[in-house]
Coordinates of C-alpha atoms in Angstrom, one line a residue:
X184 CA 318.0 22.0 124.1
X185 CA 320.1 19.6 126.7
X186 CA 323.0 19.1 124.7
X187 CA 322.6 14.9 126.4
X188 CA 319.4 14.8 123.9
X189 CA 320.5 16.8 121.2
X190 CA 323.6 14.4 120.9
X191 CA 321.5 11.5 121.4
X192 CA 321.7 9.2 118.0
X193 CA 318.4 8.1 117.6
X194 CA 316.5 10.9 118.7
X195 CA 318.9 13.0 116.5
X196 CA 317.6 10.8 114.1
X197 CA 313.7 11.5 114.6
X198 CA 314.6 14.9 114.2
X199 CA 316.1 14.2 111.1
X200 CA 313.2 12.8 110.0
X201 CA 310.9 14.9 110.6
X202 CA 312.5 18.0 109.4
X203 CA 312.0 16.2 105.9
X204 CA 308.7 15.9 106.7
X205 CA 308.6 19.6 107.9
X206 CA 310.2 20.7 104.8
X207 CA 307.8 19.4 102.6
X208 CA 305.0 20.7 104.5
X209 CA 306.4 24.1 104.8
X210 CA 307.2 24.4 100.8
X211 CA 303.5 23.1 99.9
X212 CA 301.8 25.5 102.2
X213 CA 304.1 28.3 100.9
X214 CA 302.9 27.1 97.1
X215 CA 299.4 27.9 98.4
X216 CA 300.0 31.3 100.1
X217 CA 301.6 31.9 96.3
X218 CA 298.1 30.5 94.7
X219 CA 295.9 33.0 96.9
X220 CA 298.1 35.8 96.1
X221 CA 297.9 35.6 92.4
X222 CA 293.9 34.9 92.7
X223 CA 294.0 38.1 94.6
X224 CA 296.0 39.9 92.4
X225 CA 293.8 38.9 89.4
X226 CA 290.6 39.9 91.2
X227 CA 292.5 43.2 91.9
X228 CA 293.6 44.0 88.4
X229 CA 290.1 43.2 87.2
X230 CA 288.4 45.5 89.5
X231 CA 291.2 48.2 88.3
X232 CA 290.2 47.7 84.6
X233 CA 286.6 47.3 84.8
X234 CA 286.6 43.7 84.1
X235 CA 285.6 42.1 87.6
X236 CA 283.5 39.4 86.5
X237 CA 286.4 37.8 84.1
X238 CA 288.6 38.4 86.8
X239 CA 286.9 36.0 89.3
X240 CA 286.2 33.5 86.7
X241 CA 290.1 33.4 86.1
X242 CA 290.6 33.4 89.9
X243 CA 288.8 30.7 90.7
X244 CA 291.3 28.6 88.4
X245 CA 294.0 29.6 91.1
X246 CA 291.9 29.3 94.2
X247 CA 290.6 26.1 93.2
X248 CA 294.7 24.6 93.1
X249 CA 295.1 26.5 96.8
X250 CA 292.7 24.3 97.8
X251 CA 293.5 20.9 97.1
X252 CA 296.9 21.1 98.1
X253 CA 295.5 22.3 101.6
X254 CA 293.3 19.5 101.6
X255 CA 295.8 17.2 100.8
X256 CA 298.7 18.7 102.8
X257 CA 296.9 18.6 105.7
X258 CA 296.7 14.9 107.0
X259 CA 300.3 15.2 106.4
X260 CA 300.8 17.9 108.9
X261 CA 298.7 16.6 111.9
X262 CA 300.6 13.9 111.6
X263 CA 303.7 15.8 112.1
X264 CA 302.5 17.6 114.7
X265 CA 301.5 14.1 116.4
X266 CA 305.0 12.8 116.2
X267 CA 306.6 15.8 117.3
X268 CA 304.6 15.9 120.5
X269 CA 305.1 11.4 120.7
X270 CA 308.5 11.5 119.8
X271 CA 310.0 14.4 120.7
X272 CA 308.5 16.4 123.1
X273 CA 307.5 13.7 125.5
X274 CA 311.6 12.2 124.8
X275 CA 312.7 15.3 126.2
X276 CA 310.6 15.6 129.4
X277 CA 312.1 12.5 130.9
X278 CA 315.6 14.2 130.9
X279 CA 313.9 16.1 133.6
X280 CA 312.0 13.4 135.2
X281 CA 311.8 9.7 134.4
X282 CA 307.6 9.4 135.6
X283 CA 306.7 12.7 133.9
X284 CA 303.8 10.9 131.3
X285 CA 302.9 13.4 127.7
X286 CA 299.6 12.5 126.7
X287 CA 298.6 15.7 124.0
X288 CA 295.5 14.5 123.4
X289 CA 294.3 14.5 127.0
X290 CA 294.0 17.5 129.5
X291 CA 292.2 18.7 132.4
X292 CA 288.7 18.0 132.2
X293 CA 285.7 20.9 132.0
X294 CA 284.1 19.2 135.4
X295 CA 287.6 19.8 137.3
X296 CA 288.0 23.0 135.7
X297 CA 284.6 24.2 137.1
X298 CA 285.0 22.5 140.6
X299 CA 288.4 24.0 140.9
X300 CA 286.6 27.2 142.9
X301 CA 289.0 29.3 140.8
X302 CA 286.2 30.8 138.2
X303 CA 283.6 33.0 138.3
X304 CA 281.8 32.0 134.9
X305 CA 280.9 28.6 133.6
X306 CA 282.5 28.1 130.0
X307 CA 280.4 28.1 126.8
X308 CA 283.5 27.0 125.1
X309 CA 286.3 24.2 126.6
X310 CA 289.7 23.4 125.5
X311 CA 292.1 21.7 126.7
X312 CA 295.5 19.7 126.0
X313 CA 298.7 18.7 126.2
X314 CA 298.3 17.2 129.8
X315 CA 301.6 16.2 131.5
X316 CA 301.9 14.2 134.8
X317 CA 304.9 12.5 137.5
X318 CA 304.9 12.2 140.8
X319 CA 308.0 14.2 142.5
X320 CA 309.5 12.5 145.6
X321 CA 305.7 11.6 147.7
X322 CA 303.8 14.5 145.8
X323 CA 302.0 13.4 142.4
X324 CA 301.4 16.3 140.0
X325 CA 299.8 17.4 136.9
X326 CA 299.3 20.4 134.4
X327 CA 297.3 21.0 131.5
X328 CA 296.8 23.6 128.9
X329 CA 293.4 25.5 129.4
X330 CA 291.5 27.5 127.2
X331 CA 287.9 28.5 128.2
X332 CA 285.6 31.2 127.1
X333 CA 282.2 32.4 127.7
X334 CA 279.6 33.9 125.2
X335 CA 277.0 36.4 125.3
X336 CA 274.6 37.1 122.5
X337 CA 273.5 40.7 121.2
X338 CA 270.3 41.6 119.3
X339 CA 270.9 43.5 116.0
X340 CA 268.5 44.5 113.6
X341 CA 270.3 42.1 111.9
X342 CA 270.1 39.3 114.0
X343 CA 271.8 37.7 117.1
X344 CA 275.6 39.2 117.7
X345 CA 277.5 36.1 119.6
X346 CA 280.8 37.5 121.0
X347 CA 282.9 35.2 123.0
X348 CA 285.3 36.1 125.9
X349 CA 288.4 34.6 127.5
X350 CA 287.3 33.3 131.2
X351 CA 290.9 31.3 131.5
X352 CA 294.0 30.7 128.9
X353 CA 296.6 29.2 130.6
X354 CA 298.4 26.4 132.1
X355 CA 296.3 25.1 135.4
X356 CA 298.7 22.9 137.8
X357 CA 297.1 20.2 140.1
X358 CA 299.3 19.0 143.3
X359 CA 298.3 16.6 145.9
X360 CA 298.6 18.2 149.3
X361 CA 297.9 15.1 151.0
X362 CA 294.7 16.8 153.2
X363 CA 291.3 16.7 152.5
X364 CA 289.9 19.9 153.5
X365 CA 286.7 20.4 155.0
X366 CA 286.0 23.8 153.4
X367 CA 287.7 25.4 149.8
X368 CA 290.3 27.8 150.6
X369 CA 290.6 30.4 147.5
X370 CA 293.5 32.7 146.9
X371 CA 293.1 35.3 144.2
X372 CA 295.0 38.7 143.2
X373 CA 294.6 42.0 145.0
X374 CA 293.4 43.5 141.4
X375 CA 290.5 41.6 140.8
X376 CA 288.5 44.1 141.1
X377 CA 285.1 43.6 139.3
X378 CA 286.7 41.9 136.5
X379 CA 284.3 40.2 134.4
X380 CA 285.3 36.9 133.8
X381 CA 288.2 36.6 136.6
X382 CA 289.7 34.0 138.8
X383 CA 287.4 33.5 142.0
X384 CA 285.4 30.6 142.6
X385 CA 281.2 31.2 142.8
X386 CA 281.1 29.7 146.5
X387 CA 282.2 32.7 147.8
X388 CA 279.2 34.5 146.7
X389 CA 277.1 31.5 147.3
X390 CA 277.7 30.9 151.2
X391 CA 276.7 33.4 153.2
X392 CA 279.6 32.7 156.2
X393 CA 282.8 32.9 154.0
X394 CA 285.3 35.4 154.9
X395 CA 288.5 37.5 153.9
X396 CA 291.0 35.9 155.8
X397 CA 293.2 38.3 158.0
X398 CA 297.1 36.9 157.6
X399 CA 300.1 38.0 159.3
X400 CA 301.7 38.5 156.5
X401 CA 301.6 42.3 154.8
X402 CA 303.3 41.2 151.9
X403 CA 301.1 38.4 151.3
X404 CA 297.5 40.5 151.9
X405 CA 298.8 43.4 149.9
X406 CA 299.1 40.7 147.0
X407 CA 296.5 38.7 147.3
X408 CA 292.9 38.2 148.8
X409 CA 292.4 35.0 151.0
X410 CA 288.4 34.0 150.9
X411 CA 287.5 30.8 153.3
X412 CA 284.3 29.5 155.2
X413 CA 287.3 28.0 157.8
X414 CA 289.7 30.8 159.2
X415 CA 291.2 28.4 161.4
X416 CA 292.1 25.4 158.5
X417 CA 292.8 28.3 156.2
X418 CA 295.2 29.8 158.4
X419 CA 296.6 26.2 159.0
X420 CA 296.9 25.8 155.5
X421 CA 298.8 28.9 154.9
X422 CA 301.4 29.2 157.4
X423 CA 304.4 31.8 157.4
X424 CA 306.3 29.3 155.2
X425 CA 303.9 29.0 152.8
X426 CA 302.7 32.3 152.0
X427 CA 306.9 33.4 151.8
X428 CA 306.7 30.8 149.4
X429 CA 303.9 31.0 147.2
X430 CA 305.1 34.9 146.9
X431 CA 307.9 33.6 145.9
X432 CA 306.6 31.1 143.3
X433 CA 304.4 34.8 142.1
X434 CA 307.1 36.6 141.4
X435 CA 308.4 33.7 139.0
X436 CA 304.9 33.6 137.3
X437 CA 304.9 36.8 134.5
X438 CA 301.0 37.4 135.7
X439 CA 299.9 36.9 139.4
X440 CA 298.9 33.3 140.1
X441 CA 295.7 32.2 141.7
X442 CA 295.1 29.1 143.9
X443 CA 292.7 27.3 145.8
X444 CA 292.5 24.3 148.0
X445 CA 290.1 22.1 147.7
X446 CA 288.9 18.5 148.5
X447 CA 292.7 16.8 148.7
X448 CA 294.2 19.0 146.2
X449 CA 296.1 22.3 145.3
X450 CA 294.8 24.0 142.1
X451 CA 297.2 26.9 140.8
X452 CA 296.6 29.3 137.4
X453 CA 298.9 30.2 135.6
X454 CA 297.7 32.4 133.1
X455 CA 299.6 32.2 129.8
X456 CA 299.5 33.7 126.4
X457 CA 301.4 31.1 124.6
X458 CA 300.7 27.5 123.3
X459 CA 304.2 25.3 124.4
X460 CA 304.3 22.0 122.6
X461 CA 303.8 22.8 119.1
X462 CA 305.9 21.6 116.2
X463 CA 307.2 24.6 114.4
X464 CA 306.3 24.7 110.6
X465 CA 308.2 27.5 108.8
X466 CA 311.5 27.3 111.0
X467 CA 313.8 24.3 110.9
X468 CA 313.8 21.8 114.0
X469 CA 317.4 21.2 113.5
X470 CA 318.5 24.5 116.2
X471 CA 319.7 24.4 119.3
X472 CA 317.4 26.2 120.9
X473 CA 314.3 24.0 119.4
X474 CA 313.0 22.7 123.0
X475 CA 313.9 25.3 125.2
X476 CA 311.1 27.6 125.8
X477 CA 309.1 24.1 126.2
X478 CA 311.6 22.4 128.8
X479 CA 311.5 25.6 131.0
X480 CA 307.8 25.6 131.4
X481 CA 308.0 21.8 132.2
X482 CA 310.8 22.4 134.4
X483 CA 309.1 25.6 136.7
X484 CA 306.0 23.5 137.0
X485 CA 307.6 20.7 138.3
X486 CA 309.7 22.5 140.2
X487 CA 306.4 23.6 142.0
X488 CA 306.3 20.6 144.7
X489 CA 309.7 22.1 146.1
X490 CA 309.0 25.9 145.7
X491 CA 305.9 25.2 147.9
X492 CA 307.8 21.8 149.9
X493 CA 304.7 20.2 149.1
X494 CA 306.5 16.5 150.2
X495 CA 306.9 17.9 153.4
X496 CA 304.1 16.1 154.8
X497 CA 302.4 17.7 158.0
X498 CA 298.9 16.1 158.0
X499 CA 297.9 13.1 156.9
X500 CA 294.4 12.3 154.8
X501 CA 291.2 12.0 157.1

């Protein structure tokens, strides 16, 4: 954590406040991980001596105390959670940029998630949160944690088998590129494949005239496929600069990124298997390292608008 927060009195003091908070949250829900043990235990030693029956009556004594404290506990926590995210996540991300906004609740909607041209598969299933926003330099910005799955359905002979499958988890990042294109200009990864479920928007196989794009750059085709309806904007768009850079930005990403440009803006996927944000329940919030694995995501994404010098502005909006 910046040592300029971590020293700061009153947010010290939030901390401090919510580690009580924490504490007793942690110690209740430990009480009820007790509880289900000894119910299972009982069940257990009943089955071991041949007396199941009493075993789950006397069980449910136990499971029936698990319970309750759950129920109650559990307001408690999600309003920790709330005020770690309020009060001291969203604190800390304007030590990295006064306009970055924290709204948890919020994210990037299912609509801009489809018309992003980055998916092959609709969602069945949407989430999303945790949507941050600022505006670096000229260049507004925004990023959003994404989870979306699809679902297919089996027959059995015992009925309908629903399995669902991961289209997108992630972090998807939205830039202004101050143009608004004429056709979408999609960028995914070399090993797509036929990967069920990938990153590739469904124009591509919709419109007959859209096209691999042939770039000069051998790094940048051996990475990556480039699919537009426009070879001339897209090679516009990505011009030696950019592709140096977006390889660049790639190599920073721990999976290859995808992108697309579209309407006025630059979509890019980041896909990620961890949730950044979350208030930690069984570890103390009183360490030093508390905020850092959440600050460095924060910090790369924002640091997007100069990896790619989006404020360098060579077109202006039609």
């Amino acid at each position: 954590m910046d040592s300029e927060i971590s020293n700061n009195p009153a947010f010290q003091e939030v901390l401090n406040t919510l580690e009580i908070d924490r504490k007793k949250i942690a110690s209740t829900y430990s009480v009820c991980y007790t509880v289900f043990g000894i119910a299972a235990l009982v069940i257990v030693g009943g089955l071991i001596v041949g007396a199941a029956t009493v075993a789950i009556i006397l069980s449910l004594i136990p499971i029936i105390v698990g319970i309750v404290m759950l129920f109650q506990i559990d307001g408690d926590a999600q309003k920790y959670k709330i005020a770690y995210k309020n009060n001291v996540v969203a604190t800390a991300l304007k030590k990295i940029n006064e306009s970055l906004t924290f709204v948890p609740q919020s994210g990037l909607s299912e609509g801009e998630f489809i018309s992003s041209d980055l998916f092959t598969t609709e969602p069945d299933r949407y989430k999303t949160q945790d949507l941050i926003t600022g505006i670096v330099d000229k260049t507004s910005f925004s990023f959003a944690e994404v989870h979306a799955e699809y679902k297919t359905e089996t027959q059995t002979k015992n009925g309908t088998r629903t399995e669902w499958h991961t289209i997108f988890k992630g972090i998807i990042f939205v830039a202004d590129f101050n143009k608004n294109f004429s056709v979408s200009t999609v960028i995914r990864p070399k090993s797509f494949g036929n990967t069920v479920g990938a990153w590739f928007s469904k124009n591509i196989f919709s419109f007959g005239n859209t096209e691999i794009v042939q770039l000069e750059n051998t790094d940048f085709d051996n990475q990556f496929v480039t699919y537009s309806r426009n070879q001339i904007e897209a090679r516009y768009i990505l011009t030696p600069a950019m592709m140096e850079r977006i390889l660049n930005l790639n190599s920073k990403s721990d999976e290859t990124i995808s992108i697309s440009f579209i309407s006025s803006k630059m979509y890019i996927a980041f896909p990620l298997s961890n949730n950044y944000f979350e208030a930690p329940i069984h570890t103390s919030l009183l360490v030093p390292d508390l905020l850092t694995d959440d600050l460095s995501i924060v910090q790369f994404m924002h640091d997007i608008v100069h990896e790619l010098d989006l404020n360098t502005r060579i077109w202006g909006k039609e």
